[in-house]
Amino acid sequence: MLLTISTTHQPATDLGYLLHKNPARLQAVDIAYGQAHVFYPEASATRCTAALLLDIDTVALVRNHRGPAGEGFALEQYVNDRPYVASSFLSTALVKAFNTAMNGTCKDRPDLPETLLPLEATVAALPAASAEQLRRLFAPLGYEVETDAHPLDPTVPAWGDSRYYTLRLRHVACRLRDLLTHLYVLVPVLDNDKHYWIGPAEAEKLLHRGAEWLPQHPDREFITRRYLRFAEYVNPTLKRLLTADEAATDDMQGAVPLAAETAAADDQTTGAEQALTGSDKEPTAEKQKLHDLRLARVAEEIRRVGAKRVLDLGCGEGKLVRRLLQQPQIEHVLGMDVSYQELVRAQERLHVAEMPPRQRERLTLVQGSLLYHDPRLAGYDAAAVVEVIEHLDEGRLAAFEQVLFARARPGVVFLTTPNATYNQKFEKLSAGQFRHSDHRFEWTEAQFSAWAAEVAARHGYQVRVEPLGPEDAQVGAPSQMAVFEMIG
Ligand code: SAH
């Protein structure tokens, strides 16, 4: 079993730092039932490739009663595909050989783990139901997927292809640890054989390793079931994953529960803003109106400043993007969201596939997180961040601040967030509760203004904070907007 990882990032030998493995040395680590060898077939400044070669000992597997049950032919315990194919053993080897890289640490070069690199990975002999299955699992994570099928027997073409593929993944800008984590979870999912290590701890590992991307993956249920095959932990794990996904969708979007199990929780979380209307007859329409108002206001502000290149960060299903595309002065809109599902929804709602080419060129939709430096965000006149920051952990706001105000540095930023004081208007919300289950915090006007003033001062912007939405005499408006303008 061979996995190779290449980069053309400059200098390419940074890969050695990231993997914590010196390109000049051949190294081996012991894993259960075999060894993993790490070596570099190429290591120049322009291109570097690291290889992980697995050597599985089938005899050791049999001794430990972990080999295939042998219900097939006499020697099946010894003669099987385990030594040759990418399986759960690869995952075991990845954490053993590249533990530091998977955890995103790099002592010598602390900036490297967060850097988005051009990466290529090849997995030789990966079992899969079809090439389409490989595409379905990896493409949503941003990879260009290429597969080579292998005939069952080249001398007997009539037998057709085997279930083994060579998989090549290419990503233009990906953190190495994300690539490793995707392989860690998805390779055992594809290998339909028994995994030798499933237990409650594995459910936790899946939640841990998949936390950032699995909830948004369109095939998350399949992935979770396969990963935890035969395990009774599937349901609770699935439930936690699905709840996390639901949490990633906005309070305004009337999230459809993804499984019966999550329906009850969903009712509770969407109820709060419904109470706002006073009439429960058309609560969704009312919520929508409020949200439309917010978006109309932000779009109008962007028109007023005459921005030509605009970012919509945390764009969701693209409601603001639609309004922005209607403004003729805008030359380009880049919508970014961490949720692949939201982006698919945006593509559908905006009818991207049917857009005339001129219009199509004005829009880019990308998957990305606002917590990681992303060179694609540089060079814009304006950025909208509408009802997004409250979905970020308060402790990660400093990272968000770096990404937007230190690195991307748009000329003007329109950033909105709920006004916590207004929550008194929501009858169903008891004191101290947030409007939506995924809100990590909600700020009063004083808190928001203080944060905005500090951010502005640190990065050379001036800022003003305004109420957003119809104002109540006692508690103010439901939302608030900070307008940051770069000085000079
Ligand atoms: N701005 C949109 C959607 C707001 S809902 C609108 O007003 O309609 C919040 C959005 O932020 C969701 O789509 C969610 O997927 C996205 N989001 C949450 N965390 C994010 C992160 N770290 N990076 C980018 N987007 C994120």
Short mmCIF file of N, CA and C in Angstrom, two decimals, residues 325-475:
data_model
loop_
_atom_site.label_atom_id
_atom_site.label_comp_id
_atom_site.label_asym_id
_atom_site.label_seq_id
_atom_site.Cartn_x
_atom_site.Cartn_y
_atom_site.Cartn_z
N LEU A 325 -25.28 41.08 -7.24
CA LEU A 325 -25.15 40.88 -8.69
C LEU A 325 -26.10 41.79 -9.47
N GLN A 326 -27.12 42.30 -8.77
CA GLN A 326 -28.05 43.22 -9.44
C GLN A 326 -27.48 44.63 -9.55
N GLN A 327 -26.36 44.88 -8.86
CA GLN A 327 -25.78 46.22 -8.91
C GLN A 327 -24.78 46.30 -10.06
N PRO A 328 -25.08 47.15 -11.07
CA PRO A 328 -24.21 47.15 -12.25
C PRO A 328 -22.79 47.62 -11.97
N GLN A 329 -22.57 48.42 -10.91
CA GLN A 329 -21.20 48.92 -10.70
C GLN A 329 -20.28 47.81 -10.17
N ILE A 330 -20.87 46.73 -9.67
CA ILE A 330 -20.05 45.66 -9.09
C ILE A 330 -19.51 44.75 -10.19
N GLU A 331 -18.19 44.65 -10.22
CA GLU A 331 -17.55 43.82 -11.25
C GLU A 331 -17.40 42.37 -10.82
N HIS A 332 -17.11 42.19 -9.52
CA HIS A 332 -16.91 40.82 -9.06
C HIS A 332 -17.38 40.60 -7.63
N VAL A 333 -18.03 39.48 -7.41
CA VAL A 333 -18.45 39.09 -6.06
C VAL A 333 -17.82 37.74 -5.73
N LEU A 334 -17.18 37.68 -4.58
CA LEU A 334 -16.70 36.37 -4.11
C LEU A 334 -17.50 36.01 -2.86
N GLY A 335 -18.27 34.93 -2.96
CA GLY A 335 -19.03 34.45 -1.81
C GLY A 335 -18.28 33.29 -1.20
N MET A 336 -18.08 33.34 0.11
CA MET A 336 -17.38 32.23 0.77
C MET A 336 -18.20 31.72 1.94
N ASP A 337 -18.22 30.42 2.09
CA ASP A 337 -18.88 29.84 3.26
C ASP A 337 -18.14 28.58 3.66
N VAL A 338 -18.22 28.25 4.93
CA VAL A 338 -17.55 27.04 5.42
C VAL A 338 -18.38 25.81 5.06
N SER A 339 -19.67 26.03 4.80
CA SER A 339 -20.56 24.90 4.56
C SER A 339 -20.73 24.62 3.07
N TYR A 340 -20.31 23.44 2.68
CA TYR A 340 -20.44 23.04 1.28
C TYR A 340 -21.92 22.98 0.89
N GLN A 341 -22.71 22.49 1.85
CA GLN A 341 -24.14 22.36 1.58
C GLN A 341 -24.78 23.72 1.26
N GLU A 342 -24.41 24.72 2.03
CA GLU A 342 -24.93 26.06 1.77
C GLU A 342 -24.50 26.55 0.39
N LEU A 343 -23.28 26.21 0.01
CA LEU A 343 -22.77 26.67 -1.28
C LEU A 343 -23.52 25.99 -2.43
N VAL A 344 -23.84 24.72 -2.25
CA VAL A 344 -24.62 24.01 -3.27
C VAL A 344 -25.99 24.69 -3.40
N ARG A 345 -26.57 24.98 -2.23
CA ARG A 345 -27.87 25.66 -2.22
C ARG A 345 -27.76 27.01 -2.94
N ALA A 346 -26.66 27.73 -2.67
CA ALA A 346 -26.47 29.04 -3.31
C ALA A 346 -26.39 28.88 -4.83
N GLN A 347 -25.65 27.88 -5.27
CA GLN A 347 -25.51 27.66 -6.72
C GLN A 347 -26.86 27.40 -7.35
N GLU A 348 -27.70 26.62 -6.63
CA GLU A 348 -29.02 26.32 -7.17
C GLU A 348 -29.90 27.57 -7.18
N ARG A 349 -29.93 28.26 -6.05
CA ARG A 349 -30.83 29.42 -5.95
C ARG A 349 -30.44 30.55 -6.90
N LEU A 350 -29.14 30.66 -7.13
CA LEU A 350 -28.70 31.73 -8.03
C LEU A 350 -28.68 31.26 -9.49
N HIS A 351 -29.04 30.02 -9.72
CA HIS A 351 -29.04 29.43 -11.07
C HIS A 351 -27.71 29.65 -11.77
N VAL A 352 -26.65 29.36 -11.05
CA VAL A 352 -25.31 29.60 -11.59
C VAL A 352 -25.09 28.84 -12.90
N ALA A 353 -25.60 27.60 -12.93
CA ALA A 353 -25.36 26.77 -14.12
C ALA A 353 -25.97 27.39 -15.38
N GLU A 354 -27.07 28.15 -15.20
CA GLU A 354 -27.75 28.71 -16.38
C GLU A 354 -27.34 30.16 -16.67
N MET A 355 -26.43 30.69 -15.86
CA MET A 355 -26.05 32.10 -16.06
C MET A 355 -25.35 32.30 -17.39
N PRO A 356 -25.61 33.41 -18.08
CA PRO A 356 -24.82 33.71 -19.28
C PRO A 356 -23.35 33.93 -18.85
N PRO A 357 -22.40 33.61 -19.73
CA PRO A 357 -20.98 33.64 -19.34
C PRO A 357 -20.54 34.96 -18.72
N ARG A 358 -21.01 36.10 -19.25
CA ARG A 358 -20.59 37.40 -18.71
C ARG A 358 -20.97 37.54 -17.24
N GLN A 359 -22.17 37.08 -16.93
CA GLN A 359 -22.68 37.13 -15.57
C GLN A 359 -21.93 36.13 -14.69
N ARG A 360 -21.72 34.97 -15.25
CA ARG A 360 -21.05 33.88 -14.54
C ARG A 360 -19.66 34.31 -14.08
N GLU A 361 -19.00 35.11 -14.95
CA GLU A 361 -17.64 35.55 -14.63
C GLU A 361 -17.60 36.55 -13.47
N ARG A 362 -18.75 37.14 -13.18
CA ARG A 362 -18.77 38.13 -12.09
C ARG A 362 -18.81 37.48 -10.72
N LEU A 363 -19.02 36.17 -10.70
CA LEU A 363 -19.26 35.50 -9.41
C LEU A 363 -18.30 34.34 -9.17
N THR A 364 -17.76 34.29 -7.95
CA THR A 364 -17.01 33.10 -7.53
C THR A 364 -17.58 32.66 -6.20
N LEU A 365 -17.90 31.38 -6.08
CA LEU A 365 -18.34 30.84 -4.80
C LEU A 365 -17.26 29.86 -4.33
N VAL A 366 -16.76 30.06 -3.14
CA VAL A 366 -15.72 29.15 -2.65
C VAL A 366 -16.03 28.68 -1.24
N GLN A 367 -15.53 27.48 -0.96
CA GLN A 367 -15.63 26.96 0.39
C GLN A 367 -14.38 27.37 1.14
N GLY A 368 -14.56 27.86 2.34
CA GLY A 368 -13.41 28.26 3.13
C GLY A 368 -13.86 28.70 4.51
N SER A 369 -12.91 28.75 5.42
CA SER A 369 -13.25 29.18 6.77
C SER A 369 -12.63 30.52 7.07
N LEU A 370 -13.39 31.35 7.74
CA LEU A 370 -12.92 32.70 8.09
C LEU A 370 -11.89 32.67 9.21
N LEU A 371 -11.57 31.48 9.68
CA LEU A 371 -10.62 31.39 10.79
C LEU A 371 -9.21 31.10 10.30
N TYR A 372 -9.05 30.95 8.98
CA TYR A 372 -7.74 30.61 8.43
C TYR A 372 -7.36 31.57 7.32
N HIS A 373 -6.14 32.02 7.35
CA HIS A 373 -5.68 32.94 6.32
C HIS A 373 -5.95 32.36 4.94
N ASP A 374 -6.50 33.19 4.07
CA ASP A 374 -6.88 32.70 2.75
C ASP A 374 -6.53 33.77 1.71
N PRO A 375 -5.49 33.52 0.90
CA PRO A 375 -5.04 34.53 -0.06
C PRO A 375 -6.12 34.93 -1.07
N ARG A 376 -7.14 34.09 -1.24
CA ARG A 376 -8.20 34.43 -2.20
C ARG A 376 -8.99 35.66 -1.77
N LEU A 377 -8.87 36.05 -0.50
CA LEU A 377 -9.70 37.15 0.01
C LEU A 377 -9.04 38.52 -0.16
N ALA A 378 -7.82 38.55 -0.67
CA ALA A 378 -7.12 39.84 -0.79
C ALA A 378 -7.57 40.59 -2.03
N GLY A 379 -7.47 41.93 -1.98
CA GLY A 379 -7.71 42.75 -3.16
C GLY A 379 -9.16 43.13 -3.40
N TYR A 380 -9.97 43.21 -2.36
CA TYR A 380 -11.38 43.59 -2.53
C TYR A 380 -11.67 44.97 -1.94
N ASP A 381 -12.64 45.67 -2.55
CA ASP A 381 -13.01 47.00 -2.07
C ASP A 381 -13.86 46.93 -0.81
N ALA A 382 -14.73 45.93 -0.77
CA ALA A 382 -15.68 45.88 0.35
C ALA A 382 -15.93 44.43 0.74
N ALA A 383 -16.28 44.25 2.03
CA ALA A 383 -16.65 42.91 2.50
C ALA A 383 -17.90 43.01 3.35
N ALA A 384 -18.82 42.06 3.14
CA ALA A 384 -20.00 41.94 4.00
C ALA A 384 -19.83 40.70 4.85
N VAL A 385 -20.09 40.85 6.14
CA VAL A 385 -20.05 39.70 7.06
C VAL A 385 -21.35 39.76 7.84
N VAL A 386 -22.41 39.21 7.25
CA VAL A 386 -23.76 39.43 7.78
C VAL A 386 -24.19 38.25 8.66
N GLU A 387 -24.38 38.54 9.93
CA GLU A 387 -24.84 37.55 10.92
C GLU A 387 -23.97 36.29 10.87
N VAL A 388 -22.69 36.49 10.96
CA VAL A 388 -21.75 35.37 10.90
C VAL A 388 -20.89 35.26 12.17
N ILE A 389 -20.40 36.40 12.68
CA ILE A 389 -19.39 36.30 13.76
C ILE A 389 -19.95 35.57 15.00
N GLU A 390 -21.25 35.68 15.23
CA GLU A 390 -21.81 35.01 16.42
C GLU A 390 -21.79 33.50 16.29
N HIS A 391 -21.48 33.01 15.07
CA HIS A 391 -21.33 31.56 14.87
C HIS A 391 -19.90 31.10 15.13
N LEU A 392 -18.99 32.03 15.36
CA LEU A 392 -17.60 31.67 15.62
C LEU A 392 -17.39 31.63 17.13
N ASP A 393 -16.52 30.74 17.58
CA ASP A 393 -16.21 30.72 19.01
C ASP A 393 -15.59 32.06 19.38
N GLU A 394 -16.00 32.61 20.50
CA GLU A 394 -15.50 33.93 20.89
C GLU A 394 -13.96 33.91 20.97
N GLY A 395 -13.42 32.78 21.40
CA GLY A 395 -11.96 32.65 21.50
C GLY A 395 -11.26 32.65 20.15
N ARG A 396 -12.02 32.41 19.07
CA ARG A 396 -11.40 32.39 17.73
C ARG A 396 -11.58 33.73 17.00
N LEU A 397 -12.22 34.69 17.66
CA LEU A 397 -12.44 35.98 16.99
C LEU A 397 -11.12 36.65 16.63
N ALA A 398 -10.10 36.39 17.45
CA ALA A 398 -8.79 37.00 17.16
C ALA A 398 -8.27 36.46 15.83
N ALA A 399 -8.52 35.18 15.56
CA ALA A 399 -8.09 34.59 14.28
C ALA A 399 -8.87 35.22 13.13
N PHE A 400 -10.17 35.36 13.32
CA PHE A 400 -11.01 36.01 12.31
C PHE A 400 -10.53 37.43 12.03
N GLU A 401 -10.21 38.14 13.10
CA GLU A 401 -9.72 39.52 12.98
C GLU A 401 -8.44 39.55 12.13
N GLN A 402 -7.53 38.62 12.38
CA GLN A 402 -6.29 38.56 11.59
C GLN A 402 -6.60 38.31 10.12
N VAL A 403 -7.46 37.32 9.87
CA VAL A 403 -7.78 36.92 8.50
C VAL A 403 -8.36 38.09 7.72
N LEU A 404 -9.33 38.79 8.33
CA LEU A 404 -10.02 39.84 7.59
C LEU A 404 -9.29 41.18 7.63
N PHE A 405 -8.92 41.62 8.83
CA PHE A 405 -8.43 42.99 8.96
C PHE A 405 -6.91 43.12 8.80
N ALA A 406 -6.17 42.02 9.08
CA ALA A 406 -4.72 42.11 8.92
C ALA A 406 -4.28 41.60 7.56
N ARG A 407 -4.93 40.53 7.04
CA ARG A 407 -4.47 39.92 5.80
C ARG A 407 -5.30 40.32 4.58
N ALA A 408 -6.62 40.10 4.62
CA ALA A 408 -7.45 40.39 3.43
C ALA A 408 -7.56 41.90 3.20
N ARG A 409 -7.77 42.66 4.27
CA ARG A 409 -7.82 44.12 4.27
C ARG A 409 -8.68 44.77 3.17
N PRO A 410 -9.97 44.48 3.14
CA PRO A 410 -10.84 45.19 2.19
C PRO A 410 -10.95 46.66 2.61
N GLY A 411 -11.29 47.54 1.64
CA GLY A 411 -11.39 48.96 1.92
C GLY A 411 -12.44 49.28 2.96
N VAL A 412 -13.58 48.58 2.88
CA VAL A 412 -14.65 48.82 3.84
C VAL A 412 -15.30 47.48 4.21
N VAL A 413 -15.68 47.37 5.49
CA VAL A 413 -16.29 46.12 5.98
C VAL A 413 -17.63 46.44 6.62
N PHE A 414 -18.68 45.74 6.17
CA PHE A 414 -20.00 45.87 6.80
C PHE A 414 -20.24 44.58 7.57
N LEU A 415 -20.27 44.71 8.89
CA LEU A 415 -20.33 43.50 9.72
C LEU A 415 -21.54 43.60 10.66
N THR A 416 -22.43 42.63 10.58
CA THR A 416 -23.63 42.68 11.42
C THR A 416 -23.66 41.52 12.39
N THR A 417 -24.36 41.73 13.51
CA THR A 417 -24.51 40.67 14.53
C THR A 417 -25.77 41.00 15.34
N PRO A 418 -26.43 40.00 15.94
CA PRO A 418 -27.64 40.30 16.71
C PRO A 418 -27.35 41.24 17.89
N ASN A 419 -28.36 41.97 18.29
CA ASN A 419 -28.28 42.82 19.46
C ASN A 419 -28.88 42.05 20.63
N ALA A 420 -28.05 41.66 21.59
CA ALA A 420 -28.51 40.79 22.69
C ALA A 420 -29.63 41.43 23.50
N THR A 421 -29.59 42.76 23.63
CA THR A 421 -30.60 43.45 24.42
C THR A 421 -32.00 43.21 23.87
N TYR A 422 -32.07 43.05 22.57
CA TYR A 422 -33.35 42.88 21.89
C TYR A 422 -34.01 41.54 22.24
N ASN A 423 -33.23 40.60 22.76
CA ASN A 423 -33.75 39.26 23.03
C ASN A 423 -34.94 39.25 23.99
N GLN A 424 -35.06 40.30 24.82
CA GLN A 424 -36.21 40.38 25.72
C GLN A 424 -37.52 40.31 24.96
N LYS A 425 -37.47 40.71 23.68
CA LYS A 425 -38.68 40.71 22.86
C LYS A 425 -39.12 39.31 22.46
N PHE A 426 -38.21 38.37 22.59
CA PHE A 426 -38.56 37.00 22.23
C PHE A 426 -39.12 36.29 23.44
N GLU A 427 -40.43 36.07 23.42
CA GLU A 427 -41.09 35.53 24.61
C GLU A 427 -40.53 34.18 25.02
N LYS A 428 -40.20 33.37 24.01
CA LYS A 428 -39.79 32.00 24.34
C LYS A 428 -38.35 31.91 24.84
N LEU A 429 -37.66 33.02 24.81
CA LEU A 429 -36.25 32.99 25.17
C LEU A 429 -36.10 33.38 26.63
N SER A 430 -35.65 32.46 27.45
CA SER A 430 -35.44 32.85 28.83
C SER A 430 -34.10 33.58 28.94
N ALA A 431 -33.93 34.30 30.07
CA ALA A 431 -32.74 35.14 30.21
C ALA A 431 -31.47 34.32 30.01
N GLY A 432 -30.51 34.89 29.32
CA GLY A 432 -29.22 34.23 29.14
C GLY A 432 -29.19 33.28 27.96
N GLN A 433 -30.36 33.02 27.33
CA GLN A 433 -30.36 32.13 26.16
C GLN A 433 -30.06 32.91 24.89
N PHE A 434 -29.55 32.20 23.89
CA PHE A 434 -29.28 32.84 22.59
C PHE A 434 -30.42 32.54 21.63
N ARG A 435 -30.44 33.28 20.51
CA ARG A 435 -31.52 33.13 19.55
C ARG A 435 -31.43 31.84 18.76
N HIS A 436 -30.26 31.30 18.66
CA HIS A 436 -30.08 30.11 17.84
C HIS A 436 -29.06 29.21 18.49
N SER A 437 -29.25 27.91 18.33
CA SER A 437 -28.39 26.97 19.07
C SER A 437 -26.92 27.08 18.68
N ASP A 438 -26.66 27.56 17.47
CA ASP A 438 -25.25 27.65 17.07
C ASP A 438 -24.62 29.00 17.40
N HIS A 439 -25.38 29.91 17.94
CA HIS A 439 -24.75 31.17 18.33
C HIS A 439 -23.84 30.92 19.52
N ARG A 440 -22.57 31.33 19.37
CA ARG A 440 -21.62 31.08 20.45
C ARG A 440 -21.64 32.23 21.44
N PHE A 441 -22.13 33.38 20.99
CA PHE A 441 -22.28 34.53 21.88
C PHE A 441 -23.25 35.50 21.21
N GLU A 442 -23.83 36.37 21.99
CA GLU A 442 -24.60 37.48 21.42
C GLU A 442 -24.24 38.70 22.24
N TRP A 443 -24.02 39.81 21.58
CA TRP A 443 -23.48 40.99 22.25
C TRP A 443 -24.52 42.11 22.37
N THR A 444 -24.39 42.86 23.44
CA THR A 444 -25.14 44.11 23.56
C THR A 444 -24.44 45.14 22.67
N GLU A 445 -25.09 46.29 22.51
CA GLU A 445 -24.49 47.31 21.67
C GLU A 445 -23.15 47.76 22.23
N ALA A 446 -23.09 47.85 23.58
CA ALA A 446 -21.84 48.30 24.22
C ALA A 446 -20.71 47.30 23.95
N GLN A 447 -21.04 46.01 24.05
CA GLN A 447 -20.00 44.99 23.82
C GLN A 447 -19.51 45.01 22.38
N PHE A 448 -20.47 45.11 21.44
CA PHE A 448 -20.12 45.10 20.02
C PHE A 448 -19.28 46.33 19.68
N SER A 449 -19.71 47.48 20.19
CA SER A 449 -18.99 48.73 19.90
C SER A 449 -17.57 48.67 20.44
N ALA A 450 -17.41 48.10 21.63
CA ALA A 450 -16.08 48.04 22.24
C ALA A 450 -15.16 47.15 21.38
N TRP A 451 -15.69 46.00 20.98
CA TRP A 451 -14.88 45.09 20.15
C TRP A 451 -14.52 45.77 18.83
N ALA A 452 -15.53 46.39 18.19
CA ALA A 452 -15.31 47.01 16.88
C ALA A 452 -14.26 48.11 16.98
N ALA A 453 -14.32 48.90 18.06
CA ALA A 453 -13.37 50.01 18.22
C ALA A 453 -11.94 49.48 18.36
N GLU A 454 -11.79 48.39 19.12
CA GLU A 454 -10.45 47.83 19.30
C GLU A 454 -9.90 47.28 17.99
N VAL A 455 -10.74 46.54 17.27
CA VAL A 455 -10.31 45.97 16.00
C VAL A 455 -9.89 47.09 15.05
N ALA A 456 -10.73 48.12 14.95
CA ALA A 456 -10.45 49.23 14.04
C ALA A 456 -9.10 49.88 14.39
N ALA A 457 -8.90 50.11 15.69
CA ALA A 457 -7.67 50.79 16.13
C ALA A 457 -6.44 49.94 15.81
N ARG A 458 -6.57 48.63 15.98
CA ARG A 458 -5.41 47.75 15.75
C ARG A 458 -5.01 47.67 14.28
N HIS A 459 -5.96 47.92 13.37
CA HIS A 459 -5.66 47.64 11.96
C HIS A 459 -5.79 48.84 11.02
N GLY A 460 -5.89 50.04 11.60
CA GLY A 460 -5.92 51.22 10.75
C GLY A 460 -7.25 51.43 10.04
N TYR A 461 -8.35 51.16 10.75
CA TYR A 461 -9.69 51.45 10.21
C TYR A 461 -10.38 52.42 11.15
N GLN A 462 -11.37 53.16 10.63
CA GLN A 462 -12.26 53.88 11.53
C GLN A 462 -13.60 53.18 11.48
N VAL A 463 -14.36 53.26 12.58
CA VAL A 463 -15.58 52.46 12.63
C VAL A 463 -16.74 53.23 13.26
N ARG A 464 -17.95 52.93 12.77
CA ARG A 464 -19.16 53.41 13.45
C ARG A 464 -20.12 52.24 13.57
N VAL A 465 -20.91 52.21 14.66
CA VAL A 465 -21.86 51.11 14.86
C VAL A 465 -23.27 51.69 14.80
N GLU A 466 -24.14 51.03 14.02
CA GLU A 466 -25.51 51.53 13.84
C GLU A 466 -26.51 50.43 14.13
N PRO A 467 -27.72 50.83 14.58
CA PRO A 467 -28.78 49.83 14.73
C PRO A 467 -29.22 49.32 13.37
N LEU A 468 -29.68 48.08 13.32
CA LEU A 468 -30.09 47.49 12.04
C LEU A 468 -31.43 46.79 12.23
N GLY A 469 -32.43 47.24 11.48
CA GLY A 469 -33.78 46.69 11.63
C GLY A 469 -34.64 47.67 12.39
N PRO A 470 -35.97 47.44 12.41
CA PRO A 470 -36.89 48.39 13.05
C PRO A 470 -36.59 48.53 14.55
N GLU A 471 -36.42 49.78 14.98
CA GLU A 471 -36.00 50.01 16.37
C GLU A 471 -37.15 50.01 17.35
N ASP A 472 -36.91 49.42 18.51
CA ASP A 472 -37.86 49.44 19.60
C ASP A 472 -37.37 50.49 20.59
N ALA A 473 -38.32 51.26 21.16
CA ALA A 473 -37.91 52.37 22.03
C ALA A 473 -37.08 51.89 23.21
N GLN A 474 -37.45 50.72 23.77
CA GLN A 474 -36.73 50.23 24.96
C GLN A 474 -35.44 49.47 24.64
N VAL A 475 -35.56 48.56 23.69
CA VAL A 475 -34.44 47.61 23.54
C VAL A 475 -33.65 47.79 22.24
#
